[in-house]
mmCIF file of C-alpha atoms in Angstrom:
data_model
loop_
_atom_site.group_PDB
_atom_site.id
_atom_site.type_symbol
_atom_site.label_atom_id
_atom_site.label_comp_id
_atom_site.label_asym_id
_atom_site.label_seq_id
_atom_site.Cartn_x
_atom_site.Cartn_y
_atom_site.Cartn_z
ATOM 1 C CA MET A 51 -1.735 -2.904 -61.738
ATOM 2 C CA VAL A 52 -4.011 -0.413 -63.476
ATOM 3 C CA VAL A 53 -4.557 1.434 -60.200
ATOM 4 C CA GLU A 54 -0.798 1.740 -59.602
ATOM 5 C CA SER A 55 -0.144 3.175 -63.059
ATOM 6 C CA PHE A 56 -3.074 5.544 -62.568
ATOM 7 C CA LEU A 57 -1.613 6.735 -59.262
ATOM 8 C CA VAL A 58 1.781 7.292 -60.898
ATOM 9 C CA ILE A 59 0.179 9.318 -63.701
ATOM 10 C CA LEU A 60 -1.822 11.263 -61.116
ATOM 11 C CA LEU A 61 1.064 11.958 -58.718
ATOM 12 C CA SER A 62 3.769 12.795 -61.265
ATOM 13 C CA PRO A 63 2.423 16.279 -62.174
ATOM 14 C CA ILE A 64 1.806 16.991 -58.479
ATOM 15 C CA ALA A 65 5.418 16.125 -57.622
ATOM 16 C CA VAL A 66 6.687 18.295 -60.489
ATOM 17 C CA GLY A 67 4.460 21.174 -59.374
ATOM 18 C CA LEU A 68 5.673 20.874 -55.789
ATOM 19 C CA SER A 69 9.320 20.874 -56.879
ATOM 20 C CA ILE A 70 8.709 23.971 -59.022
ATOM 21 C CA LEU A 71 6.933 25.695 -56.129
ATOM 22 C CA ALA A 72 9.812 24.764 -53.812
ATOM 23 C CA ALA A 73 12.359 26.227 -56.240
ATOM 24 C CA ILE A 74 10.350 29.454 -56.604
ATOM 25 C CA PHE A 75 9.947 29.662 -52.820
ATOM 26 C CA ARG A 76 13.687 29.184 -52.271
ATOM 27 C CA LYS A 77 14.521 31.935 -54.786
ATOM 28 C CA GLY A 78 11.944 34.246 -53.215
ATOM 29 C CA ALA A 79 13.209 33.471 -49.704
ATOM 30 C CA THR A 80 16.846 34.134 -50.634
ATOM 31 C CA ILE A 81 15.912 37.414 -52.340
ATOM 32 C CA HIS A 82 13.871 38.351 -49.263
ATOM 33 C CA MET A 83 16.791 37.548 -46.945
ATOM 34 C CA VAL A 84 19.177 39.623 -49.076
ATOM 35 C CA ALA A 85 16.714 42.521 -48.972
ATOM 36 C CA ILE A 86 16.478 42.232 -45.179
ATOM 37 C CA ARG A 87 20.271 42.158 -44.822
ATOM 38 C CA ARG A 88 20.630 45.185 -47.111
ATOM 39 C CA SER A 89 17.997 47.117 -45.177
ATOM 40 C CA GLN A 90 19.621 46.172 -41.850
ATOM 41 C CA SER A 91 23.097 47.184 -43.030
ATOM 42 C CA GLY A 92 21.584 50.396 -44.393
ATOM 43 C CA HIS A 93 20.011 51.173 -41.031
ATOM 44 C CA GLU A 94 23.270 50.404 -39.243
ATOM 45 C CA ALA A 95 25.177 52.706 -41.573
#
């Protein structure tokens, strides 16, 4: 029982950190894709 609670306490911050990293990565990826599309449309024009 103690080990399970310890694992939960240990893994909770890791899960939160991963979710935050995923959100930042998604925002960065979308911004990067928009920049690529703008540069491509600029080259086409």
